[in-house]
Short mmCIF file of C-alpha atoms and ligand atoms in Angstrom, two decimals:
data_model
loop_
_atom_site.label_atom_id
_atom_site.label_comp_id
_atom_site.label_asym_id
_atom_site.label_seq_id
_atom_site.Cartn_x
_atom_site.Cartn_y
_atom_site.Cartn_z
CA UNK A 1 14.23 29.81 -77.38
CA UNK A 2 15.74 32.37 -79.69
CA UNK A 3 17.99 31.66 -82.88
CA UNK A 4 20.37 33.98 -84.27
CA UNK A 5 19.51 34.08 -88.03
CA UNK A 6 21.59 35.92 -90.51
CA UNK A 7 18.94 38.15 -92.38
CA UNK A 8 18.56 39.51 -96.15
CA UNK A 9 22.25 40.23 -97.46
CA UNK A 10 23.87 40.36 -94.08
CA UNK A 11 26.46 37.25 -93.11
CA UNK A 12 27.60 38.66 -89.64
CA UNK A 13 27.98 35.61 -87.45
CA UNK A 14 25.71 35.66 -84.49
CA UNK A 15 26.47 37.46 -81.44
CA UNK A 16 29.00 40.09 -80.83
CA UNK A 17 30.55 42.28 -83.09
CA UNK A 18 27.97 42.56 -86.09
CA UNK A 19 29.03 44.58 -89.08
CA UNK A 20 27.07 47.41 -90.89
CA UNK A 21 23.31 46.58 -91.44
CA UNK A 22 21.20 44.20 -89.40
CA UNK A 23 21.66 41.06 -87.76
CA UNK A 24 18.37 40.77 -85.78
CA UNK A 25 17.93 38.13 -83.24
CA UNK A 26 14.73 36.01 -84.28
CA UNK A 27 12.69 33.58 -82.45
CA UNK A 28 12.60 30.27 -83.72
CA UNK A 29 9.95 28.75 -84.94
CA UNK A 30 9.05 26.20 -82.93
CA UNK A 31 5.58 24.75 -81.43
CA UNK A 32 3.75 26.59 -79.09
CA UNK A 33 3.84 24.82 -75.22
CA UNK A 34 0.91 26.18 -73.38
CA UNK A 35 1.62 26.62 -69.58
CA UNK A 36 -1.46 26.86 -68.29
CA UNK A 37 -3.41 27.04 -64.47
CA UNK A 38 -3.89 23.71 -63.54
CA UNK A 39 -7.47 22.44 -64.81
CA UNK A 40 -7.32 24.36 -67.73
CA UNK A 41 -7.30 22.99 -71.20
CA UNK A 42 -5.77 24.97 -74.46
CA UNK A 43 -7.96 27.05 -75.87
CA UNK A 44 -9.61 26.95 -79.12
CA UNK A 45 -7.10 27.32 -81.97
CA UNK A 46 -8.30 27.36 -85.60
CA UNK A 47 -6.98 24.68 -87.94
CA UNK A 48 -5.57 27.12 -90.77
CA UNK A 49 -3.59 29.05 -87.63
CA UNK A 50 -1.79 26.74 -85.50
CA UNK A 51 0.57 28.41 -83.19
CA UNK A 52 4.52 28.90 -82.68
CA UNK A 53 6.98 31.25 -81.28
CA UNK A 54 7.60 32.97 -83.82
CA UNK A 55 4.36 33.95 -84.94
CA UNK A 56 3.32 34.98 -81.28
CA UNK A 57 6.32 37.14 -81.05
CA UNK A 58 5.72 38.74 -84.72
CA UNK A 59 1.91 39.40 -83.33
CA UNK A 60 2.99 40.88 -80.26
CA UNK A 61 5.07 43.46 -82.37
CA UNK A 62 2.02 44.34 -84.47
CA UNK A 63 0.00 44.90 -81.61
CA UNK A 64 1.93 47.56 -80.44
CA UNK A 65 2.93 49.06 -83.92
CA UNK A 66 1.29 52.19 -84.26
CA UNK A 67 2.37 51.77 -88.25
CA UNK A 68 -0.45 49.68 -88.14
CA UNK A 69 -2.44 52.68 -88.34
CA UNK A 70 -3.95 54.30 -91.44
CA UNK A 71 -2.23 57.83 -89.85
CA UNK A 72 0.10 56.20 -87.83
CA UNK A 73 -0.78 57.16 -84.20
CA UNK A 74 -2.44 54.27 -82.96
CA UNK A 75 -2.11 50.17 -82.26
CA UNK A 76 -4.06 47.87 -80.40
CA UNK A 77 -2.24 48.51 -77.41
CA UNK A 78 -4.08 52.22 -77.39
CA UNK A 79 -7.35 50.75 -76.06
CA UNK A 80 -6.21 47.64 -75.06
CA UNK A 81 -2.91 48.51 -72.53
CA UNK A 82 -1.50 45.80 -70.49
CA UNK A 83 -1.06 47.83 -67.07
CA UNK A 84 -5.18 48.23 -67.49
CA UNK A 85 -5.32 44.86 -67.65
CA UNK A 86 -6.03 45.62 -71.77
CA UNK A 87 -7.89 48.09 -71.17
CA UNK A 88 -8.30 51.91 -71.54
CA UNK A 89 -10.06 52.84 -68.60
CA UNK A 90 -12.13 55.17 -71.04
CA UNK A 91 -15.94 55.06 -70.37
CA UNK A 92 -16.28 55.00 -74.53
CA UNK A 93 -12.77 54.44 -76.87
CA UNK A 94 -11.36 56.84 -78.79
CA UNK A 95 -9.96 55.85 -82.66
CA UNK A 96 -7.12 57.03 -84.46
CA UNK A 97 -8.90 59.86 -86.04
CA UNK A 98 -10.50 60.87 -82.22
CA UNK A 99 -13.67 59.86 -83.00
CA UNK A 100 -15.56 57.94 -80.25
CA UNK A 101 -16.85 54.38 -80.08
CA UNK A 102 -20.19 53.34 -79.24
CA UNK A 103 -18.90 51.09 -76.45
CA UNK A 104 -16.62 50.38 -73.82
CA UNK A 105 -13.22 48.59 -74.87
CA UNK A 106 -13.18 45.54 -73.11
CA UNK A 107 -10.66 43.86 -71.29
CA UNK A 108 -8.33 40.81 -73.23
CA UNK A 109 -7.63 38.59 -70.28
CA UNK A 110 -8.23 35.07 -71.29
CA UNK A 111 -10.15 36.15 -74.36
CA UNK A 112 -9.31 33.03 -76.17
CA UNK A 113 -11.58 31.25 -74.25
CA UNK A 114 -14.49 33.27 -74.90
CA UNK A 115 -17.19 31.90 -76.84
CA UNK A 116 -18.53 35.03 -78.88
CA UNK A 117 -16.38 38.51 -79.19
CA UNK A 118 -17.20 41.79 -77.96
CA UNK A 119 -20.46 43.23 -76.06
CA UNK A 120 -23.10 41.82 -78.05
CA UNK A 121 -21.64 39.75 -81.21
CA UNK A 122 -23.03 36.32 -81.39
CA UNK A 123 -21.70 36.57 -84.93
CA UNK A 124 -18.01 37.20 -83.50
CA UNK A 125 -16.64 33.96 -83.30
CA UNK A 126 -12.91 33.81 -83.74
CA UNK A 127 -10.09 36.55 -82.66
CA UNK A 128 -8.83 36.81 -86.39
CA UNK A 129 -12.52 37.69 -87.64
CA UNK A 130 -12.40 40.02 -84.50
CA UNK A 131 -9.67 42.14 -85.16
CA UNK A 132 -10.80 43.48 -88.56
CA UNK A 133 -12.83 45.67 -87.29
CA UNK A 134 -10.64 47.41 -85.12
CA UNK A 135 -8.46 47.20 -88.15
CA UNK A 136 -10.75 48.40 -90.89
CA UNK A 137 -13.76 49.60 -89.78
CA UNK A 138 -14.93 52.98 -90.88
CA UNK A 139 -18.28 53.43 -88.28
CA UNK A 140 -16.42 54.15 -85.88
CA UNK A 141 -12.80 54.72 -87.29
CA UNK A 142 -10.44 52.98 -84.78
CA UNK A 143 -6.73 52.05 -86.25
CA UNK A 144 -8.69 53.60 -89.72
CA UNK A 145 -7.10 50.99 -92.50
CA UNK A 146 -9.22 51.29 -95.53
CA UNK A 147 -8.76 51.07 -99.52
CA UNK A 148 -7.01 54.25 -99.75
CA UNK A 149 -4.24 52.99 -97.00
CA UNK A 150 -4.11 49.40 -96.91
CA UNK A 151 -1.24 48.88 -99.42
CA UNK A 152 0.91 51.79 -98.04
CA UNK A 153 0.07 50.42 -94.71
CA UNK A 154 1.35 46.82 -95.54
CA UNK A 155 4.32 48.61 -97.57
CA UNK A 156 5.62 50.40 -93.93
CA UNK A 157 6.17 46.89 -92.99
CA UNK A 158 7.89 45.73 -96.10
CA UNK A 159 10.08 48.02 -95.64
CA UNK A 160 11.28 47.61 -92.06
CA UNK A 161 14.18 45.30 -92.05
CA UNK A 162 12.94 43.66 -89.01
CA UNK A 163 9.13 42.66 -90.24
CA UNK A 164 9.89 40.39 -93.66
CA UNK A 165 12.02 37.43 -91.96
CA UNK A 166 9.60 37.80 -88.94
CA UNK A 167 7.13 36.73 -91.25
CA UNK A 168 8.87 34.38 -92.96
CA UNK A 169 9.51 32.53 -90.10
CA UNK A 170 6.06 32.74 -88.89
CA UNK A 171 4.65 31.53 -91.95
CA UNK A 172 7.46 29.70 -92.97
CA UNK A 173 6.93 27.74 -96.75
CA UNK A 174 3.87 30.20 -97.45
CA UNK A 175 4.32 31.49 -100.94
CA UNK A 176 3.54 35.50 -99.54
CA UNK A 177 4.13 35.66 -95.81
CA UNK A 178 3.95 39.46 -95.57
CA UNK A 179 -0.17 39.60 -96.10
CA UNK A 180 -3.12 41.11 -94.38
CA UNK A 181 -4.26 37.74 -93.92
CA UNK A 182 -0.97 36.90 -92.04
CA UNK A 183 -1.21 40.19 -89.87
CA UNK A 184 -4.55 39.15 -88.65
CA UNK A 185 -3.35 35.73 -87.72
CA UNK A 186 -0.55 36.58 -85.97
CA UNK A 187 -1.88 39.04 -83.85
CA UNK A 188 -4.54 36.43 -82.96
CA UNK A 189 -1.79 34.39 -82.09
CA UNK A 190 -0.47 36.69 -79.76
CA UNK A 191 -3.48 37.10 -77.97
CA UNK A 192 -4.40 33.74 -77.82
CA UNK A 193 -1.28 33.82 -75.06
CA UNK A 194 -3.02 36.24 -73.00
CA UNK A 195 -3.88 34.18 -69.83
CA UNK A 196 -4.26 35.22 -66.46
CA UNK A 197 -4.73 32.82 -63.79
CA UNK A 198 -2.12 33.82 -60.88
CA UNK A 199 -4.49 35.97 -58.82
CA UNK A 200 -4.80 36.02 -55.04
CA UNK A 201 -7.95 33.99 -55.28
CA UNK A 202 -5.92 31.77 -57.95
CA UNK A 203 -3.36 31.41 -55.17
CA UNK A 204 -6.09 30.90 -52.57
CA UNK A 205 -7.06 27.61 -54.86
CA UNK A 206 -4.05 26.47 -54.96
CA UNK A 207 -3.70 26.76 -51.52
CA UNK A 208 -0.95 29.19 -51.16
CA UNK A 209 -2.49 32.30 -49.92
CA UNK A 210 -5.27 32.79 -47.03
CA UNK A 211 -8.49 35.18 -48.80
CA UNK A 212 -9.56 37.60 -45.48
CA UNK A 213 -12.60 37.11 -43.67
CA UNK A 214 -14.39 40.10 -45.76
CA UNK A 215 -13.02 38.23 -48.91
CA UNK A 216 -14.07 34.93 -48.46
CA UNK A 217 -17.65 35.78 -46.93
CA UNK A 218 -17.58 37.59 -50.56
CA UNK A 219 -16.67 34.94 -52.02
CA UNK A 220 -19.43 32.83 -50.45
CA UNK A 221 -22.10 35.34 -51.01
CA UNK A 222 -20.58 35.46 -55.09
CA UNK A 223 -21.04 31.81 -55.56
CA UNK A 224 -24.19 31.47 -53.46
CA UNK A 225 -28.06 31.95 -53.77
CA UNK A 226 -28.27 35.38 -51.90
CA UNK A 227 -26.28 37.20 -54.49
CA UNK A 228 -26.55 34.80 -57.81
CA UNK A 229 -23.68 36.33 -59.34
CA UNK A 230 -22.54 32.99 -60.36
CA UNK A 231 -25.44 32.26 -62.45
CA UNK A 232 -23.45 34.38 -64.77
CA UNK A 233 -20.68 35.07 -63.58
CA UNK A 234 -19.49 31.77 -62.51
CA UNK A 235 -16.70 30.29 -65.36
CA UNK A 236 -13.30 30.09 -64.15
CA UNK A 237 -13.26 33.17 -66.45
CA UNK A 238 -15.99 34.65 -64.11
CA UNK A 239 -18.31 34.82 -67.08
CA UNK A 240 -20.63 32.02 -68.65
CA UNK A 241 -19.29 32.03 -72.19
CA UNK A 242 -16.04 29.67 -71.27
CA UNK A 243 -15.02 27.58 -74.14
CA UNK A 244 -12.22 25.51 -74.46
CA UNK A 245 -10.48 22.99 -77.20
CA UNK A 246 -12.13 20.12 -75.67
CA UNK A 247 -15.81 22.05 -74.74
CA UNK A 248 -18.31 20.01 -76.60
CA UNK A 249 -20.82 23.00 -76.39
CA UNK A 250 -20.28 26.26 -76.78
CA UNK A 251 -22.94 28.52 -74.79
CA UNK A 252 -23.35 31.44 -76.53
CA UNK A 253 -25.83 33.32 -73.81
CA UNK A 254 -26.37 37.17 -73.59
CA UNK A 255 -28.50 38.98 -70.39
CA UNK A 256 -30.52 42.10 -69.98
CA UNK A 257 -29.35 43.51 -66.42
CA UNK A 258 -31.80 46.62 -66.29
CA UNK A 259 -29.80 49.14 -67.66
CA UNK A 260 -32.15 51.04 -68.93
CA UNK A 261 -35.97 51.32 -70.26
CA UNK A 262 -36.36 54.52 -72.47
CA UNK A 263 -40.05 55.86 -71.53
CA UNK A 264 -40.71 52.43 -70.09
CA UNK A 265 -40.65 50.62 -73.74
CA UNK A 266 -37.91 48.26 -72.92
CA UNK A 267 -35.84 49.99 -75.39
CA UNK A 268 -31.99 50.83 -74.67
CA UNK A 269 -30.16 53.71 -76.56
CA UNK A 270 -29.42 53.17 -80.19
CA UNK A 271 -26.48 51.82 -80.82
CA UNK A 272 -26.33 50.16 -78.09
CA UNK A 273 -29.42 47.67 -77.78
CA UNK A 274 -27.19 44.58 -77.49
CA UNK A 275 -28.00 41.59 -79.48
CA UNK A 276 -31.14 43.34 -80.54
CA UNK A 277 -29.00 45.46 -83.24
CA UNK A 278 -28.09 41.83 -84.83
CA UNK A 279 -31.22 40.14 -84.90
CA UNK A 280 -33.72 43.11 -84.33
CA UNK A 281 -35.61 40.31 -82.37
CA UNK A 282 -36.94 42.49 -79.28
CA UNK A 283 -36.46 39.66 -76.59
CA UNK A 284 -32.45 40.37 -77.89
CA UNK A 285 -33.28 44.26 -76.70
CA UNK A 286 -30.48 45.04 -74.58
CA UNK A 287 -29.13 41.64 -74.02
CA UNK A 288 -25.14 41.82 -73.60
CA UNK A 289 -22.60 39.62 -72.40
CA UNK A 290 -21.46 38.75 -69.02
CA UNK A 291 -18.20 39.87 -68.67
CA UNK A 292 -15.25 38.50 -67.53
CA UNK A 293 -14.43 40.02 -63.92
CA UNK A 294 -10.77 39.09 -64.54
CA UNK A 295 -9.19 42.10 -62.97
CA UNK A 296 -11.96 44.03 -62.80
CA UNK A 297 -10.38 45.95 -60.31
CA UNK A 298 -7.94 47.75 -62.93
CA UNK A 299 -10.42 47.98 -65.73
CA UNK A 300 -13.13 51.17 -64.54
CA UNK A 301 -15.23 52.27 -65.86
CA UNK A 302 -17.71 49.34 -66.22
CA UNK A 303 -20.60 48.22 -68.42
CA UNK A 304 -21.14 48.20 -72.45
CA UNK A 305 -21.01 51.95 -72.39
CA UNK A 306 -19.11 52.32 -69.27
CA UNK A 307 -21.83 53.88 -67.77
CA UNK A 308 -21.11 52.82 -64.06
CA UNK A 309 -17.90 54.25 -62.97
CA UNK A 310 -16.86 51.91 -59.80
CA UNK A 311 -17.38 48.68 -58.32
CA UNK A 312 -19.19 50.04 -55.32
CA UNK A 313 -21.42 51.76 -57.91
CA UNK A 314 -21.75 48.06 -59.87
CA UNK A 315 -23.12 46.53 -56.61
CA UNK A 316 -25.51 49.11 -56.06
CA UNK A 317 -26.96 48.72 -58.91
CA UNK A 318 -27.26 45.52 -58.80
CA UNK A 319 -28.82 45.77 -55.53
CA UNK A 320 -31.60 47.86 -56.74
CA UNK A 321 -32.55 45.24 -59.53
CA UNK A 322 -31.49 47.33 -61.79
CA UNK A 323 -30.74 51.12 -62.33
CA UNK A 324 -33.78 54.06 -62.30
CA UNK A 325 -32.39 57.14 -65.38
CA UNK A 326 -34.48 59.46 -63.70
CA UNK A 327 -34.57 62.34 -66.10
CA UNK A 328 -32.99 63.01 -70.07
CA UNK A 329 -33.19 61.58 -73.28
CA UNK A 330 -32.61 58.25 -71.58
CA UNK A 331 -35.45 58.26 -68.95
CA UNK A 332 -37.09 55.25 -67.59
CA UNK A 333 -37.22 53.04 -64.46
CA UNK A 334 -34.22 50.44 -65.99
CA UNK A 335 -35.65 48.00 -62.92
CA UNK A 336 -38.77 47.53 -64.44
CA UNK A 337 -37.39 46.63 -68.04
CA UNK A 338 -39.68 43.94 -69.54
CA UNK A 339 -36.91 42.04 -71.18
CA UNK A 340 -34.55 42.04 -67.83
CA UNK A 341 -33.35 38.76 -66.94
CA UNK A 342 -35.06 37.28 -63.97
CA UNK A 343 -32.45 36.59 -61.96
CA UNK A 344 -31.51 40.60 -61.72
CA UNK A 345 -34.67 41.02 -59.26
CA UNK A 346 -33.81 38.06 -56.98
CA UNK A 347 -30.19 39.79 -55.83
CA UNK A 348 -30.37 41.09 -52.21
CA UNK A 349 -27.41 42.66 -50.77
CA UNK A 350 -27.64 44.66 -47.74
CA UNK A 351 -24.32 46.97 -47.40
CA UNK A 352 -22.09 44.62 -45.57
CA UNK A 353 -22.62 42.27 -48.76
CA UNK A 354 -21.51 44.90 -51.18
CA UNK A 355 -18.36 45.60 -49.34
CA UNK A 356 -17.27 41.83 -48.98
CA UNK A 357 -18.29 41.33 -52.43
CA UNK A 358 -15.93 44.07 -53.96
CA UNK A 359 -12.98 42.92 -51.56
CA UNK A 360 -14.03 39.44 -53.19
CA UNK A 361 -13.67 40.62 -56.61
CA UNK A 362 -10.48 42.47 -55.77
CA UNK A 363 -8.46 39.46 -55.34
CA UNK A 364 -9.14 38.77 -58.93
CA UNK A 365 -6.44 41.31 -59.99
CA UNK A 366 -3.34 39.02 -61.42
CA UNK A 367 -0.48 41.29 -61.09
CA UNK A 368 1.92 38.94 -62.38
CA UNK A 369 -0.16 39.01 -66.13
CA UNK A 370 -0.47 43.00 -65.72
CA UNK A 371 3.90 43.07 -65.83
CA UNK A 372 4.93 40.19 -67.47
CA UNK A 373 7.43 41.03 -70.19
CA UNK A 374 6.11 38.34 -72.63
CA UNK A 375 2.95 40.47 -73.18
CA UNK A 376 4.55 44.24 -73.17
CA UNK A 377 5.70 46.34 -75.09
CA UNK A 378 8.58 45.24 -77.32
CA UNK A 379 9.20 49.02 -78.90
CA UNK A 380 9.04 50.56 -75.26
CA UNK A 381 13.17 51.12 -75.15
CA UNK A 382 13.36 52.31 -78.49
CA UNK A 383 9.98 54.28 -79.09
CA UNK A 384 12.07 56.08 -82.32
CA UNK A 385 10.94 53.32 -84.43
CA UNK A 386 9.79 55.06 -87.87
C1 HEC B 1 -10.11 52.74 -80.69
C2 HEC B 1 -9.89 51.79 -79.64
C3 HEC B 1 -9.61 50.36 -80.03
C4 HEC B 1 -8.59 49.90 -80.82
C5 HEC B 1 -7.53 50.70 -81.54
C6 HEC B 1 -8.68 48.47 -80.78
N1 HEC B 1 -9.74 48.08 -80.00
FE1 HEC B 1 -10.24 46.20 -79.50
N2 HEC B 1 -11.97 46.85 -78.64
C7 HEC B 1 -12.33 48.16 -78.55
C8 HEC B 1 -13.74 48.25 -78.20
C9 HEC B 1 -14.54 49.51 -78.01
C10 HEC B 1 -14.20 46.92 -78.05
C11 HEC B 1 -15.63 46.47 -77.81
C12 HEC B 1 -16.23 46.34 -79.21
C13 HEC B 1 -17.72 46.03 -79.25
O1 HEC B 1 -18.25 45.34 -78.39
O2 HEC B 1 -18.35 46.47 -80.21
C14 HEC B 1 -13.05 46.07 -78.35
C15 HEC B 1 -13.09 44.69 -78.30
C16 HEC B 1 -12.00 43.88 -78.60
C17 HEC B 1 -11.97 42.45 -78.46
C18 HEC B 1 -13.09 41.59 -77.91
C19 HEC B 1 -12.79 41.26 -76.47
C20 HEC B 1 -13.84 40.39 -75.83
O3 HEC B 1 -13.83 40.27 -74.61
O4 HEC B 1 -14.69 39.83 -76.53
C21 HEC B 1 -10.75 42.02 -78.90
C22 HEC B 1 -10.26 40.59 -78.96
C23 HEC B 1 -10.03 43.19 -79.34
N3 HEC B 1 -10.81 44.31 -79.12
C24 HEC B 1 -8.77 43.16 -79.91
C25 HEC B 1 -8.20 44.24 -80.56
C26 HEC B 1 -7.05 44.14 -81.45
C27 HEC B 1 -6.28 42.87 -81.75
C28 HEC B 1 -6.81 45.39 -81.91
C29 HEC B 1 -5.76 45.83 -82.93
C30 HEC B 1 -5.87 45.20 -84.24
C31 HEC B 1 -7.79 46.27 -81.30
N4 HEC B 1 -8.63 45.52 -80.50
C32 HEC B 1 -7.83 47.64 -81.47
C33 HEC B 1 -11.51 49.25 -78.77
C34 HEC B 1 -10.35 49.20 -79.55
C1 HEC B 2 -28.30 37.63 -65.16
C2 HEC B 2 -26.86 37.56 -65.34
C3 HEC B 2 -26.00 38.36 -64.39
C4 HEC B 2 -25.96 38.29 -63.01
C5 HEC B 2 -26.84 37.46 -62.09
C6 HEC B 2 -24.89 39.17 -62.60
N1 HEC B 2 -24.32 39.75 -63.69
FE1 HEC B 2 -22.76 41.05 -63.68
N2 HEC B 2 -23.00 41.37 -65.69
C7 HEC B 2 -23.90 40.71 -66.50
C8 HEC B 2 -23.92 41.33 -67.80
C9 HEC B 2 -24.76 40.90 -68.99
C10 HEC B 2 -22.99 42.39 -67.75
C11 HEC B 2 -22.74 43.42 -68.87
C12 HEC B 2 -23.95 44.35 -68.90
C13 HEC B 2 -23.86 45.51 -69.85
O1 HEC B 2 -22.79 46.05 -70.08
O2 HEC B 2 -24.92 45.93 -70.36
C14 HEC B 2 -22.44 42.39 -66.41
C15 HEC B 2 -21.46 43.27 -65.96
C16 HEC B 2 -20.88 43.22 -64.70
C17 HEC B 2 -19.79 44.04 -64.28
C18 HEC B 2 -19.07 45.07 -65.14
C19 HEC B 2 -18.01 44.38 -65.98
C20 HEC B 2 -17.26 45.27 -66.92
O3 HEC B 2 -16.18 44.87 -67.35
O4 HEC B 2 -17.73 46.36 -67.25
C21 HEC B 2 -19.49 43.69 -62.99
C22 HEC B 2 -18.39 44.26 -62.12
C23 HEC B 2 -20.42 42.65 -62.61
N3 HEC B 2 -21.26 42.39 -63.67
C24 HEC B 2 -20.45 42.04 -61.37
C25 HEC B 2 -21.49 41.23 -60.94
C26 HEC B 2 -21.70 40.85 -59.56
C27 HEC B 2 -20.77 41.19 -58.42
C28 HEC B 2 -22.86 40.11 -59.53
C29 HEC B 2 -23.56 39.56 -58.33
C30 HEC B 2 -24.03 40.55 -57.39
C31 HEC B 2 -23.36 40.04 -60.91
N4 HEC B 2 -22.51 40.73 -61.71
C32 HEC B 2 -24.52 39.38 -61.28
C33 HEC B 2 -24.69 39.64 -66.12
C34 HEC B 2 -24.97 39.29 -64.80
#
């Protein structure tokens, strides 16, 4: 899969013995071939970024390219690191400049087939819209790009030997492949070939691996009427906003679990009211989405403002309807929030049902996705890079 290309003013032949400057192995640019779990269709791919190898190997490389920073000290990878599943395992992120995010950063497993981005963002439809934020946002600062940086920024990549044929080849026949516009889409690219399906409960589909008792009777009690956690829970993404190329709709739904309900009013904590901050519509008041329990295992701690700090602690809260915030700025009885989503109340779980149902949700950890070298760190060995 990988051509030898000659690059700039360099003629060394390919292979052994190359001569002064740089003769850097590129991937060819060919089509992308999805290998997917069996039953699962490509994801959605815009039009105006179809997908090859080159451009998901280019966007790999800028995801862990801390010169993709405004001061140089963080990438993507930061908050989002692959042995976390993407994660941080930070209850709130910190940004390039240490200041603290609002929320929790969320997981990336199979987050090409999600139908909205982030917590609460029915607006945040497509990775490449996604990522500017991260990229350029100034409340919080997180990788801190702004008007003062962004043509230096772009320039530390113009001048690395290695970045203008990458994108040349990614964007091959563009008239200016080295853009922000080409940044964005080829880090979407790269994440777009996140997928984890080869779990033990993957395995146990396909029939190659036996789930315990305690797992399967969590497994029942997940998919069944006792526990409901299914009704939103129950994609093969283990969330309900799956969407693929070939999904007709695209449910876009967003659930109050009982949180909170500051001085009994409904209201959560400012900023984080959920869809409510979008629409200020107060049925939206904290409304989030259901996450993806993809390796949920690996990503602690849990929740929009990772709040709950284990599973145990997820199920007990979910057991009690909801969660009391007995004293504080925050006080109110979460279980009786007006806007909660029905189905919250109807959980029972006795304590035998919380144990099988976090041995259930254990087996969702895909250790294969967590090491494979297609989605690491490409600067690991050689972490001198300017
Ligand atoms: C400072 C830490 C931080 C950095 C750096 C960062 N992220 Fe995130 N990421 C977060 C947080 C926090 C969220 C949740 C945002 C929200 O809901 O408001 C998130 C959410 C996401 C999501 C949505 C996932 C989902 O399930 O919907 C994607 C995709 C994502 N980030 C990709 C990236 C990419 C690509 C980069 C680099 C350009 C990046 N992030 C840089 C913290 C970070
Ligand atoms: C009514 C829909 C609904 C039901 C039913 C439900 N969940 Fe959730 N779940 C959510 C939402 C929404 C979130 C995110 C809430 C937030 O952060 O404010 C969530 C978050 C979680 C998280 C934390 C995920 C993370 O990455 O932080 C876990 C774990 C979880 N749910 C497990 C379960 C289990 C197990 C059940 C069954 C006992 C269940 N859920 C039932 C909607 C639901």
């Amino acid at each position: 899969m990988f051509a030898c290309l000659a690059v700039a003013t360099t003629f060394a032949g390919c292979g052994g013995g190359s001569t002064a400057g740089s003769t850097i192995e590129l991937p060819a640019t060919e089509p992308w071939q999805w290998s997917l779990p069996a039953g699962w269709s490509p994801p959605v791919v815009p039009e105006n970024n179809p997908m090859n190898t080159a451009k998901v190997e280019l966007g790999r490389r800028l995801f862990y390219d801390t010169r993709l920073s405004g001061n140089g000290t963080q990438s993507c990878a930061s908050c989002h690191a692959q042995a976390s599943a993407f994660t941080d395992n930070r209850a709130l992120a910190r940004g390039s400049t240490g200041e603290i995010h609002p929320r929790n950063a969320q997981p990336l497993a199979n987050v090409a087939y999600h139908s909205t981005l982030n917590w609460a963002d029915p607006a945040a439809t497509t990775l490449e819209q996604q990522l500017l934020a991260p990229l350029f946002n100034v409340h919080p600062v997180e990788l801190g790009v702004n008007d003062g940086n962004r043509d230096e920024v772009l320039a530390r990549l113009r001048r690395d030997p290695d970045y203008p044929p990458r994108f040349a080849a990614a964007f091959a026949g563009l008239p200016e492949p080295l853009s922000w516009d080409h940044v964005a889409k080829a880090i979407a690219a790269f994440e777009r070939t996140l997928i984890s399906a080869d779990s033990r409960y993957d395995r146990h589909l396909a029939g190659q691996v036996t789930l315990t008792d305690t797992e399967t009777r969590g497994m029942r009690l997940f998919f069944g009427d006792q526990a409901l956690c299914s009704r939103c829970h129950g994609s093969p993404n283990f969330n309900d906003q799956f969407r693929t190329a070939t999904t007709t709709d695209a449910p876009a739904v967003f659930h109050n679990t009982g949180l909170f309900n500051i001085g009994g009013t409904g209201a959560y904590p400012e900023p984080n009211r959920g869809v409510y901050e979008l629409t200020r519509k107060i049925t939206d008041m904290g409304r989030f989405r259901a996450a993806s329990l993809r390796n949920i295992e690996l990503t602690a701690p849990y929740m929009h403002d990772g709040s709950i700090g284990t599973l145990e602690a997820v199920l007990d809260f979910y057991a009690d309807g909801g969660r009391n915030v007995g004293n504080g700025l925050y006080a109110g009885d979460g279980r009786l929030n007006p806007y909660k989503d029905p189905l919250i109340s109807q959980i029972r779980l006795q304590a035998q049902d919380k144990s099988d149902l976090v041995a259930f949700l254990k087996t969702l950890t895909d250790y294969t996705f967590i090491s494979n070298p297609q989605f690491s760190d490409p600067f690991a060995a050689n972490k001198s890079h300017p």
